[in-house]
Every structure is written in structure tokens, then in C-alpha cells.
Amino acid sequence: MTFVVPFDGSELAEAALVRAVEFATALEEEVTAVTVVPERNRYAREKGWIEEGESYDIDEVIETLRTQVNDLAPEATFDVERIREFPPEAQIAERIERLVREHDPSLVFLGSENVGRVVTPLTSVGVHVAGDRSYDVYVVRQPHPLAVDAIESHADFYPEDAP
């Protein structure tokens, strides 16, 4: 069994990764973070990987994401797919879903503010990943820790003012 986390470096992706590690530790499972990095400046700016006007070094972004995963979850594996073409965002979401499925997950931890809402953008990664019925999905909507006694919280990750 593997817990898979689509990871883009955002606050909720970080929280989902930490949450996956907390559950994996309790259940003695493996964790894999997956990332798709397209060669699109606009996409990189939208994800906060680069600032407006900054040059886009894809290898540097991948290494930054790898380091982020390693810092949060040293025991997790990191799998990245670099996309050379410039697909629309819906195709990027489909690539992430395919990469998730390649790891045959038993559970996917998804950091998302909008999965499950009545109106969801069609390009949302969450829509694609959460729609697959071959695995369960744990949606992380808040970056603060769980209130589950059996799960050991990674207190050093969470802000001190978290509930």
C-alpha cells in the first residue's frame, strides 16, 4: 500500500504531505509525493515557483520541490514528470492523475480548497484525482493539525497559533 500526495509546493500540498506521513507512520505505509512540471512560465508563476519577470529554470524548480518534500518527509519518495510541451491546464491535471495511478495508491492525500464544492473548475487537479474510484482520497483543506489522538502530529511543521 502506498499513500500518494500530488505536490506543487503550496501550503496545502505541504499540509497534505505532512498528514500523509502522520497516517503512514501510524499504519506503517510508504509515502510518495508526485509532481508534474511543465515548461510554461505562466503555470510556474501561478504556482508561485517564479516571480513575474523572473527566468524559469525548470531544473531549479524541480530541485526546490524535491528539497521541500525531503525537508517535510525525509522517508517519502519523490517522483516528478517534466513535460516538454505546453499543454492546457486540463491536460496537466490528467498527467498528474496518471502519475498518481502509476504508484497504485491505496490512499491519495490531496491539498485542495475547492474539491467537493458545487462549482469546481474543470482544470482543477483535485477534480481529476478525486474522481478516480480506484483509491480513496483524503482532502486536506486546512494547513493546521488533526485532532486525532492516535496520529502523532508533526508539531514542528504547524504554526504555533494553529488550533
CSV table of C-alpha atoms in Angstrom, one decimal:
chain,number,residue,atom,x,y,z
A,1,MET,CA,0.0,0.0,0.0
A,2,THR,CA,1.2,3.5,-0.8
A,3,PHE,CA,-0.1,6.9,0.2
A,4,VAL,CA,0.4,9.3,-2.7
A,5,VAL,CA,0.4,13.1,-2.5
A,6,PRO,CA,0.2,15.4,-5.5
A,7,PHE,CA,2.7,18.0,-4.6
A,8,ASP,CA,3.1,21.5,-6.0
A,9,GLY,CA,4.9,23.2,-3.1
A,10,SER,CA,1.8,25.1,-1.9
A,11,GLU,CA,0.8,25.4,1.7
A,12,LEU,CA,-2.0,22.9,1.4
A,13,ALA,CA,0.3,20.4,-0.6
A,14,GLU,CA,2.8,20.7,2.3
A,15,ALA,CA,0.0,20.0,4.8
A,16,ALA,CA,-1.2,17.0,2.8
A,17,LEU,CA,2.3,15.6,2.7
A,18,VAL,CA,2.7,16.0,6.4
A,19,ARG,CA,-0.7,14.5,7.0
A,20,ALA,CA,0.1,11.5,4.8
A,21,VAL,CA,3.3,11.0,6.8
A,22,GLU,CA,1.4,11.1,10.0
A,23,PHE,CA,-1.0,8.4,8.8
A,24,ALA,CA,1.7,6.4,7.2
A,25,THR,CA,3.7,6.3,10.4
A,26,ALA,CA,0.7,5.0,12.3
A,27,LEU,CA,-0.2,2.5,9.6
A,28,GLU,CA,3.3,1.5,8.6
A,29,GLU,CA,2.8,2.6,5.0
A,30,GLU,CA,5.0,4.3,2.4
A,31,VAL,CA,4.5,7.8,1.1
A,32,THR,CA,5.3,9.1,-2.4
A,33,ALA,CA,5.0,12.8,-3.5
A,34,VAL,CA,4.3,13.3,-7.2
A,35,THR,CA,4.8,16.4,-9.2
A,36,VAL,CA,4.3,17.4,-12.9
A,37,VAL,CA,6.4,20.3,-14.0
A,38,PRO,CA,5.5,21.8,-17.4
A,39,GLU,CA,7.7,24.2,-19.3
A,40,ARG,CA,5.2,27.0,-19.0
A,41,ASN,CA,6.2,30.3,-17.5
A,42,ARG,CA,2.6,31.3,-16.8
A,43,TYR,CA,2.0,28.0,-14.9
A,44,ALA,CA,5.2,28.4,-12.9
A,45,ARG,CA,4.1,31.9,-11.9
A,46,GLU,CA,0.6,30.7,-11.0
A,47,LYS,CA,2.2,28.1,-8.7
A,48,GLY,CA,4.5,30.6,-7.1
A,49,TRP,CA,7.6,28.8,-8.4
A,50,ILE,CA,8.8,32.0,-10.1
A,51,GLU,CA,8.0,35.7,-9.8
A,52,GLU,CA,6.8,37.9,-12.6
A,53,GLY,CA,9.7,38.6,-15.0
A,54,GLU,CA,12.0,36.0,-13.4
A,55,SER,CA,13.5,33.4,-15.7
A,56,TYR,CA,12.2,29.9,-15.4
A,57,ASP,CA,14.9,27.3,-14.6
A,58,ILE,CA,12.9,24.1,-14.6
A,59,ASP,CA,15.7,22.0,-13.1
A,60,GLU,CA,16.0,24.5,-10.2
A,61,VAL,CA,12.2,24.3,-9.6
A,62,ILE,CA,12.3,20.5,-9.5
A,63,GLU,CA,15.2,20.6,-7.1
A,64,THR,CA,13.4,23.1,-4.9
A,65,LEU,CA,10.3,20.9,-4.8
A,66,ARG,CA,12.4,17.8,-4.1
A,67,THR,CA,14.1,19.6,-1.2
A,68,GLN,CA,10.8,20.8,0.1
A,69,VAL,CA,9.5,17.2,0.1
A,70,ASN,CA,12.7,15.9,1.7
A,71,ASP,CA,12.6,18.5,4.4
A,72,LEU,CA,8.9,17.7,5.3
A,73,ALA,CA,9.1,13.9,4.8
A,74,PRO,CA,12.6,12.5,4.6
A,75,GLU,CA,11.3,9.0,4.3
A,76,ALA,CA,9.0,9.8,1.4
A,77,THR,CA,9.9,9.2,-2.2
A,78,PHE,CA,9.6,11.9,-4.8
A,79,ASP,CA,8.5,11.3,-8.4
A,80,VAL,CA,8.5,14.1,-11.0
A,81,GLU,CA,7.4,14.2,-14.6
A,82,ARG,CA,8.8,17.0,-16.7
A,83,ILE,CA,6.5,18.0,-19.6
A,84,ARG,CA,8.3,19.5,-22.5
A,85,GLU,CA,5.2,20.6,-24.4
A,86,PHE,CA,2.8,23.3,-23.4
A,87,PRO,CA,-0.5,21.5,-22.7
A,88,PRO,CA,-3.6,23.3,-21.4
A,89,GLU,CA,-4.1,23.0,-17.7
A,90,ALA,CA,-6.7,20.2,-18.0
A,91,GLN,CA,-4.1,18.1,-19.6
A,92,ILE,CA,-1.6,18.9,-16.9
A,93,ALA,CA,-4.3,17.7,-14.4
A,94,GLU,CA,-4.7,14.5,-16.4
A,95,ARG,CA,-0.9,13.9,-16.3
A,96,ILE,CA,-0.9,14.3,-12.5
A,97,GLU,CA,-3.7,11.8,-12.2
A,98,ARG,CA,-1.9,9.3,-14.4
A,99,LEU,CA,1.3,9.8,-12.3
A,100,VAL,CA,-0.7,9.2,-9.2
A,101,ARG,CA,-2.2,6.0,-10.6
A,102,GLU,CA,1.3,4.7,-11.6
A,103,HIS,CA,2.0,4.3,-7.9
A,104,ASP,CA,-1.1,2.2,-7.3
A,105,PRO,CA,-2.2,4.2,-4.3
A,106,SER,CA,-4.4,2.9,-1.6
A,107,LEU,CA,-5.0,6.5,-0.4
A,108,VAL,CA,-4.3,9.9,-2.0
A,109,PHE,CA,-3.8,12.9,0.2
A,110,LEU,CA,-4.9,15.9,-1.7
A,111,GLY,CA,-4.3,19.5,-0.5
A,112,SER,CA,-7.2,21.5,-2.1
A,113,GLU,CA,-9.5,24.3,-1.1
A,114,ASN,CA,-12.1,23.5,-3.8
A,115,VAL,CA,-12.6,19.7,-4.1
A,116,GLY,CA,-16.2,18.8,-3.5
A,117,ARG,CA,-17.7,22.2,-3.9
A,118,VAL,CA,-20.7,22.6,-6.1
A,119,VAL,CA,-18.8,24.7,-8.6
A,120,THR,CA,-15.3,23.3,-9.4
A,121,PRO,CA,-13.0,24.4,-12.2
A,122,LEU,CA,-12.6,21.7,-14.9
A,123,THR,CA,-8.9,22.3,-14.9
A,124,SER,CA,-8.6,21.5,-11.1
A,125,VAL,CA,-6.1,18.7,-10.4
A,126,GLY,CA,-8.4,17.8,-7.5
A,127,VAL,CA,-11.3,17.1,-9.7
A,128,HIS,CA,-9.3,14.6,-11.8
A,129,VAL,CA,-7.5,13.0,-8.9
A,130,ALA,CA,-10.6,12.8,-6.6
A,131,GLY,CA,-12.8,11.5,-9.4
A,132,ASP,CA,-10.8,8.2,-9.7
A,133,ARG,CA,-12.6,5.4,-7.9
A,134,SER,CA,-9.6,3.0,-7.7
A,135,TYR,CA,-8.4,4.6,-4.5
A,136,ASP,CA,-9.8,6.7,-1.5
A,137,VAL,CA,-9.0,10.4,-1.3
A,138,TYR,CA,-8.2,12.3,1.9
A,139,VAL,CA,-8.8,16.0,1.2
A,140,VAL,CA,-6.7,18.4,3.3
A,141,ARG,CA,-8.5,21.8,3.3
A,142,GLN,CA,-6.7,23.4,6.2
A,143,PRO,CA,-3.0,23.6,7.0
A,144,HIS,CA,-3.3,23.1,10.8
A,145,PRO,CA,-3.0,19.7,12.6
A,146,LEU,CA,-5.5,17.0,13.1
A,147,ALA,CA,-7.4,16.4,16.3
A,148,VAL,CA,-6.9,12.6,16.2
A,149,ASP,CA,-5.2,11.2,19.3
A,150,ALA,CA,-3.8,8.1,17.5
A,151,ILE,CA,-1.9,10.2,15.0
A,152,GLU,CA,1.3,11.8,16.1
A,153,SER,CA,1.4,15.4,15.0
A,154,HIS,CA,4.5,16.8,13.4
A,155,ALA,CA,4.3,19.9,15.6
A,156,ASP,CA,7.4,21.5,14.1
A,157,PHE,CA,5.6,21.8,10.8
A,158,TYR,CA,2.5,23.6,12.1
A,159,PRO,CA,2.3,27.2,13.1
A,160,GLU,CA,2.1,27.9,16.9
A,161,ASP,CA,-1.3,29.6,16.6
A,162,ALA,CA,-2.9,26.6,15.0
A,163,PRO,CA,-6.0,25.2,16.8
